[in-house]
mmCIF file of C-alpha atoms in Angstrom:
data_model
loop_
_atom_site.group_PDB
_atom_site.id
_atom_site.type_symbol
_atom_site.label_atom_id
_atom_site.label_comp_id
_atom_site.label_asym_id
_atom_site.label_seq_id
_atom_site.Cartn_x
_atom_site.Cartn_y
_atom_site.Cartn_z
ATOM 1 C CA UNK A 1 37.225 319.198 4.298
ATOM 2 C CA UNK A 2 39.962 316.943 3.300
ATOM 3 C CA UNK A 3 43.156 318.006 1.550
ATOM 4 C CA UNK A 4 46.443 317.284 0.914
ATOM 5 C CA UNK A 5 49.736 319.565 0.597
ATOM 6 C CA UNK A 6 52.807 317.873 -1.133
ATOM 7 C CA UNK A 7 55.961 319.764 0.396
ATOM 8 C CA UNK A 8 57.893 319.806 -2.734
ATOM 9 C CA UNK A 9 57.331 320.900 -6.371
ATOM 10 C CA UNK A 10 60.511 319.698 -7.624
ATOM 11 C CA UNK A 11 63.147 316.710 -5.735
ATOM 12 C CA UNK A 12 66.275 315.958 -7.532
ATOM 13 C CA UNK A 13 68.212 313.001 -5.796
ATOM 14 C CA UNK A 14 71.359 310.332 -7.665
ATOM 15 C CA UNK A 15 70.626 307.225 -9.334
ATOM 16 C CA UNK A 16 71.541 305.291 -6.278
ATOM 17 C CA UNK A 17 70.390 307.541 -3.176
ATOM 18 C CA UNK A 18 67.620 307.351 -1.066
ATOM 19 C CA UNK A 19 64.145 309.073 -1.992
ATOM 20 C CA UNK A 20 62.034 311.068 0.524
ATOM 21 C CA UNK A 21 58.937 312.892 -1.080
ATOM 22 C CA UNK A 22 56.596 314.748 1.262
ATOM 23 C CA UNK A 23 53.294 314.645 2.005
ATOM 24 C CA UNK A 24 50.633 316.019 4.582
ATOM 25 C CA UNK A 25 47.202 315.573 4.951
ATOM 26 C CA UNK A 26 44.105 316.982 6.416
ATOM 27 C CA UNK A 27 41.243 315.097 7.005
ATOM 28 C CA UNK A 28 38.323 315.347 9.367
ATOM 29 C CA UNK A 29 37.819 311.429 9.307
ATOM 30 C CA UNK A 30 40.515 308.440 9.476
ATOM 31 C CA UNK A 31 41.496 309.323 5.997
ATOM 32 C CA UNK A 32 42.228 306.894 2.815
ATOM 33 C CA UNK A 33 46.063 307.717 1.910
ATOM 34 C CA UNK A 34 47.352 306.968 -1.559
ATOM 35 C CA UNK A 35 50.224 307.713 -4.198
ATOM 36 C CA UNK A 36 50.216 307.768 -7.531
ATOM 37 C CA UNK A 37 52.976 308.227 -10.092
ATOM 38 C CA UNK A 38 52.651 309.734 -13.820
ATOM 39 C CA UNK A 39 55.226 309.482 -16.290
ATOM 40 C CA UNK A 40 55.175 311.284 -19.319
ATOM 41 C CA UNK A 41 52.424 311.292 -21.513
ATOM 42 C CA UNK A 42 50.945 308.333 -19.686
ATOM 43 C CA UNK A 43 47.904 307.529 -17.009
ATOM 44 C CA UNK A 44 48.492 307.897 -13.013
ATOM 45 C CA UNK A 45 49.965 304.394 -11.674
ATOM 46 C CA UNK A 46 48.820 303.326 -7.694
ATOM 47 C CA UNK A 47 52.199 302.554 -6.190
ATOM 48 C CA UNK A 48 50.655 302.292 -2.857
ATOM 49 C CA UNK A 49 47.179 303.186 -0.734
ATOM 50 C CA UNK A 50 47.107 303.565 3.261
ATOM 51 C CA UNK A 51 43.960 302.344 4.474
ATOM 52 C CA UNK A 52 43.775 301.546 8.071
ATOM 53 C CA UNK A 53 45.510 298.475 8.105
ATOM 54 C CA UNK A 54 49.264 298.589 8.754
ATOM 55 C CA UNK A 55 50.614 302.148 9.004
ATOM 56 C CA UNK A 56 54.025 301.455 7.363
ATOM 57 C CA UNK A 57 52.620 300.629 3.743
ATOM 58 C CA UNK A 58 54.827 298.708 1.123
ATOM 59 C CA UNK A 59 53.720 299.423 -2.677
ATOM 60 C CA UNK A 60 55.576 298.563 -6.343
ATOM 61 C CA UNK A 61 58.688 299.158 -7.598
ATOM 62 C CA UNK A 62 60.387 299.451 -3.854
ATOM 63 C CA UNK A 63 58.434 302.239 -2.890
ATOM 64 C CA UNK A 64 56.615 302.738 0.272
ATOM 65 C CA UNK A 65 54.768 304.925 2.691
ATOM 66 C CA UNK A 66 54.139 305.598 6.086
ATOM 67 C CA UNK A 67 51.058 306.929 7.716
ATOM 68 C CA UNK A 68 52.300 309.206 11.106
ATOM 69 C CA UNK A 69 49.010 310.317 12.252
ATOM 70 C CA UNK A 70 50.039 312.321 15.060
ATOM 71 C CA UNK A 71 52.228 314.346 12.307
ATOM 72 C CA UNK A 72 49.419 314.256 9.868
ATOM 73 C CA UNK A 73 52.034 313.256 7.241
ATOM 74 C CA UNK A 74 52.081 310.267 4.416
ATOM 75 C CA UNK A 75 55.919 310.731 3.250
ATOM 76 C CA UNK A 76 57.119 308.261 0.250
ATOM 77 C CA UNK A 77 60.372 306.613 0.082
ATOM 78 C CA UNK A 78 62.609 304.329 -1.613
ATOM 79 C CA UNK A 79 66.150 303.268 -0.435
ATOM 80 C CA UNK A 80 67.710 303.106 -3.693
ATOM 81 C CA UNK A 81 66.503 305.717 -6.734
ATOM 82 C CA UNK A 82 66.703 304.163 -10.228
ATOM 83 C CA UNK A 83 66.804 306.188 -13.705
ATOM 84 C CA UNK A 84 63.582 305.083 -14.394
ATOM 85 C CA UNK A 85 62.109 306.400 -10.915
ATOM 86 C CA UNK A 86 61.727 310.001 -12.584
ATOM 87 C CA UNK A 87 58.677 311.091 -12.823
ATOM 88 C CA UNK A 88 55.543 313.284 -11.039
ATOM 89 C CA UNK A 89 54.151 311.759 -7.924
ATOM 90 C CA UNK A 90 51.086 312.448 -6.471
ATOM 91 C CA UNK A 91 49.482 312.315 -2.772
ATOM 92 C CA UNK A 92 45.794 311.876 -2.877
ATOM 93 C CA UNK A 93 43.486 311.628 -0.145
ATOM 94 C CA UNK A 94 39.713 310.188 -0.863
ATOM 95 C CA UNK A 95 36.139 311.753 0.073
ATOM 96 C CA UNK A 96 34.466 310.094 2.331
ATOM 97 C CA UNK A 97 31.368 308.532 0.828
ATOM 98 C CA UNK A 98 32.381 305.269 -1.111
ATOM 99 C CA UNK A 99 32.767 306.813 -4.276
ATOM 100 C CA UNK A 100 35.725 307.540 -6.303
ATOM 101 C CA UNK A 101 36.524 310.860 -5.216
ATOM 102 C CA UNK A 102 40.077 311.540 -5.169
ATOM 103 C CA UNK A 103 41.625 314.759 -3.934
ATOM 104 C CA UNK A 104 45.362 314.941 -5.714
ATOM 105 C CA UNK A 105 48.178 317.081 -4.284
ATOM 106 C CA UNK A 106 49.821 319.681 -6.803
ATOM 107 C CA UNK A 107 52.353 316.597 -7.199
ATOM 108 C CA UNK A 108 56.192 316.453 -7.133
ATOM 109 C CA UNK A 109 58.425 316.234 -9.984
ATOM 110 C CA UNK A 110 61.610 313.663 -9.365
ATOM 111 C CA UNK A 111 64.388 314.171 -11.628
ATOM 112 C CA UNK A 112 67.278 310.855 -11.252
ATOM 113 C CA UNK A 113 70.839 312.079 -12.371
ATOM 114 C CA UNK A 114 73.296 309.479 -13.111
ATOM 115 C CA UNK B 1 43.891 292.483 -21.377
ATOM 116 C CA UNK B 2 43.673 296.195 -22.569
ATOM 117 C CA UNK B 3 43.768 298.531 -20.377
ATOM 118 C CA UNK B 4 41.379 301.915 -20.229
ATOM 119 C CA UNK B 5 41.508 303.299 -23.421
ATOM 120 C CA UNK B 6 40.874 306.731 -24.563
ATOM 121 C CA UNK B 7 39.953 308.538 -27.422
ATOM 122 C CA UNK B 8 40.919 310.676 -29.443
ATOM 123 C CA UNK B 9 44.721 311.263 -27.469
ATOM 124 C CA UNK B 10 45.028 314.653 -28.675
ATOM 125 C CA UNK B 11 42.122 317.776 -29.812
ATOM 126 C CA UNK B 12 42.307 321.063 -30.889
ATOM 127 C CA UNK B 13 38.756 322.722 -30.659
ATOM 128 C CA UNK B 14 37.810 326.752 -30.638
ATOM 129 C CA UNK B 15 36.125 328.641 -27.869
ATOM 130 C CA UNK B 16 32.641 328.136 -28.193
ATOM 131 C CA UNK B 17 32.735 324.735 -29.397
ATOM 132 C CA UNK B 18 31.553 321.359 -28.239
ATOM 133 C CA UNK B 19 33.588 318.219 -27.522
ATOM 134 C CA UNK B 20 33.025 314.559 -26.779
ATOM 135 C CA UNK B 21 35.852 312.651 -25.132
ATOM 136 C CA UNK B 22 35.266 308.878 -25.289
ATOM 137 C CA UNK B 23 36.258 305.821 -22.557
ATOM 138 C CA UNK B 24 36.582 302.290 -22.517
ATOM 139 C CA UNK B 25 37.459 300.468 -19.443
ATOM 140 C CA UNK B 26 38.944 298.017 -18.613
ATOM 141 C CA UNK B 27 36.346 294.841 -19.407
ATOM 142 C CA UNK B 28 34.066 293.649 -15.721
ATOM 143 C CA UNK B 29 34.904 297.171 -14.426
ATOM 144 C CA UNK B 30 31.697 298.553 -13.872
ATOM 145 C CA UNK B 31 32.697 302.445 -13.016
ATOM 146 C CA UNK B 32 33.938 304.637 -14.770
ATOM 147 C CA UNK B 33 35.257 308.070 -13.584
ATOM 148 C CA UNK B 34 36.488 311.779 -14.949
ATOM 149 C CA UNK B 35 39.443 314.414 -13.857
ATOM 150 C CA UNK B 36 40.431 317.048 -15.457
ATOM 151 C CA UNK B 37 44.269 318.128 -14.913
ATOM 152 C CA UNK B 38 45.435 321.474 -15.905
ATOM 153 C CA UNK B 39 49.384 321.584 -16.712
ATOM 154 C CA UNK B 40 51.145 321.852 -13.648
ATOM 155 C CA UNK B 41 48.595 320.549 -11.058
ATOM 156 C CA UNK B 42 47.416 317.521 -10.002
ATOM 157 C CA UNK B 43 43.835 315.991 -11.361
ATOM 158 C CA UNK B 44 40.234 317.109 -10.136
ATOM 159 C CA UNK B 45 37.753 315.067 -10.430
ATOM 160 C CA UNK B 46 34.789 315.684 -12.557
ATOM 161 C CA UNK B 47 32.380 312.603 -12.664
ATOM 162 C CA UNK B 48 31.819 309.039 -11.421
ATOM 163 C CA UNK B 49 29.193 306.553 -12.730
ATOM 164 C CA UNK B 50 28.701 303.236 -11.696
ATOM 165 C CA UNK B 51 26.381 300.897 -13.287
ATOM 166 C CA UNK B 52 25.285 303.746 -15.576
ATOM 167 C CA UNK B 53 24.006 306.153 -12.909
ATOM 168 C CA UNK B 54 26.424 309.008 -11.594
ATOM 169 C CA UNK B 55 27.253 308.464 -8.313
ATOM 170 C CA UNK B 56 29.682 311.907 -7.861
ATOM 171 C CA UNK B 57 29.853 315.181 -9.044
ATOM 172 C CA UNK B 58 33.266 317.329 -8.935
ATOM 173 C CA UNK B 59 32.855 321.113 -8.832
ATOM 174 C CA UNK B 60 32.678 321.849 -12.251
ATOM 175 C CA UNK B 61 29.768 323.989 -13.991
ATOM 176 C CA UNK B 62 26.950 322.558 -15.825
ATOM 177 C CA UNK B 63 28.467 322.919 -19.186
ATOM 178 C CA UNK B 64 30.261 319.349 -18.433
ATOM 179 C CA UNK B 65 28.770 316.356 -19.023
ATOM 180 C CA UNK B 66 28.340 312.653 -19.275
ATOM 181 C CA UNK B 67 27.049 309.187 -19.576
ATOM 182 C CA UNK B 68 27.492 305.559 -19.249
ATOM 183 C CA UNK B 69 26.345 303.066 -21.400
ATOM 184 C CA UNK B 70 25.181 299.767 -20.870
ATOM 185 C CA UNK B 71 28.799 298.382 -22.188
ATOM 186 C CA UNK B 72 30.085 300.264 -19.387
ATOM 187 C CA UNK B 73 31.864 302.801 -21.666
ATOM 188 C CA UNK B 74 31.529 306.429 -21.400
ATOM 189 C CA UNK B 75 31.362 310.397 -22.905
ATOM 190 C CA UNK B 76 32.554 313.243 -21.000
ATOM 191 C CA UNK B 77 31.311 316.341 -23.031
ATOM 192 C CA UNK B 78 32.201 320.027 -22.892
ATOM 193 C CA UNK B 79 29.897 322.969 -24.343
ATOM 194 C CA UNK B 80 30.230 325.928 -24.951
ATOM 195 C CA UNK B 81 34.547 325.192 -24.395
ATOM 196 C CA UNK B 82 37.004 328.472 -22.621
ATOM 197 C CA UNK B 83 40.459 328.549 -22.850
ATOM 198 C CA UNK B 84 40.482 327.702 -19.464
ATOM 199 C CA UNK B 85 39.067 324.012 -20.526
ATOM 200 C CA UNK B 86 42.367 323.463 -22.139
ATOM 201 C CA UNK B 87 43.560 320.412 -20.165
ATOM 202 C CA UNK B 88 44.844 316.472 -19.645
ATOM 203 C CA UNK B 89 41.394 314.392 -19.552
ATOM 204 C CA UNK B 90 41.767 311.183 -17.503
ATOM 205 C CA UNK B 91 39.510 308.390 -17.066
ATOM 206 C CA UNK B 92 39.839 305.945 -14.779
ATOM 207 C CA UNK B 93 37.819 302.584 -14.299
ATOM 208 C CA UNK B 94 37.582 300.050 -11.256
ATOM 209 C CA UNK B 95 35.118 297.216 -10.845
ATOM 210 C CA UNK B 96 33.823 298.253 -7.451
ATOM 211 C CA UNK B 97 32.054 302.143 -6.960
ATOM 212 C CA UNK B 98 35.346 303.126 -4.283
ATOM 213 C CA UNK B 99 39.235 303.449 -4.140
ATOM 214 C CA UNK B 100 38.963 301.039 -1.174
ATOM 215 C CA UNK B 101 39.201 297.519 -2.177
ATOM 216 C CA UNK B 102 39.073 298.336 -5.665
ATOM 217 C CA UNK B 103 41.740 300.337 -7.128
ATOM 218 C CA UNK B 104 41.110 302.660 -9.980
ATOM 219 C CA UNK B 105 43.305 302.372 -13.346
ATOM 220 C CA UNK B 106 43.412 304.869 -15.306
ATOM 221 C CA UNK B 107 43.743 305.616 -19.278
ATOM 222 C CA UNK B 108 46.193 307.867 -20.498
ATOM 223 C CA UNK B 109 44.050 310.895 -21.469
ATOM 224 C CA UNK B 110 42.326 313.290 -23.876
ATOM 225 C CA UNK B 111 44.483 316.645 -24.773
ATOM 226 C CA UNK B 112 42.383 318.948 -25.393
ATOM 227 C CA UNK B 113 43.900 322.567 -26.720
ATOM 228 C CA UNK B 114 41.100 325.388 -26.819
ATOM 229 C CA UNK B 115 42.439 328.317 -28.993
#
């Protein structure tokens, strides 16, 4: 079965300072890795998607991901957080079988103070 | 171009009640697909369809629902609704059947209340 656990409910970081958001994964096959971000009353948004290729993954906004598969983890940073960087983030891992069957972590709400 | 749309944003229905939720994706896109997210978690999924035949079923009972339609557009419905059903409903469209080379967008939802 494939999963995913997202570390942190809540991350508060400064406009300014770097973002780490957690994720691990369990998988019984080379898994599909992505993230998503929701702001308010909107859709989901792909910042980035892991998929075999290079395991350091760069996505929008400045965002990106790396896939450590001896540490089964898929953590998501940025350098630099902006205002407009809060929102909830989600981990998902795919089902193997072509189809569009995402598994989402619980997410992780980032709040940006000034 | 317009993205997924969604209708209607918001619904208040009563236990026991039906409900149709209504996509449109985005135009080529070909599948169309259905989470649920309940406030405070992240989305399950429900459905996929692709070329108007489901190609995925999330664990959800048979009281949900849908279709396709030859435009590509698609119903989620809900019978018999439980306050439990109360929930963000997402659809999400891509042109291929999987996340792989085809990314999936997705609309910004159905509310659905159940009182």
């Amino acid at each position: 079965a494939q999963s995913v656990t997202q570390l942190d409910s809540h991350v508060s970081v400064s406009e300014g300072t770097p973002v780490l958001l957690r994720c691990n994964y369990s998988s019984s096959y080379s898994p599909s890795l992505f993230w998503y971000v929701q702001h308010p009353n909107k859709g989901l948004q792909l910042l980035l998607k892991y998929t075999s290729a290079a395991t350091l993954v760069k996505g929008i906004n400045g965002f990106e991901a790396e896939f450590k598969k001896s540490e089964t983890s898929f953590h998501l940073t940025k350098p630099s957080a902006h205002m407009s960087d809060a929102a909830e983030y989600f981990c998902v891992v795919t089902l193997s079988g072509g189809y569009n069957k995402l598994i989402f972590g619980a997410g992780t709400r980032l709040a940006v103070h000034p | 171009d317009a993205g997924v749309t969604q209708s209607p944003t918001h619904l208040i229905k009563t236990r026991g009640q039906q409900v149709t939720l209504r996509c449109s994706p985005i135009s080529g896109h070909k599948s169309v697909s259905w989470y649920q997210q309940v406030l405070g978690q992240g989305p399950q999924f429900i459905f996929q369809y692709y070329e108007k035949e489901e190609r995925g079923r999330g664990n959800f009972p048979d009281r949900f629902s849908a279709r396709q339609f030859p435009n590509y557009s698609s119903e989620l419905n809900v019978n018999a609704l439980l306050l439990g059903d109360s929930a963000l409903y997402l659809c999400a469209s891509s042109w291929g059947q999987g996340p792989y080379n085809s990314p999936l967008h997705f609309g910004n939802g159905t509310r659905l209340t159940v009182t």
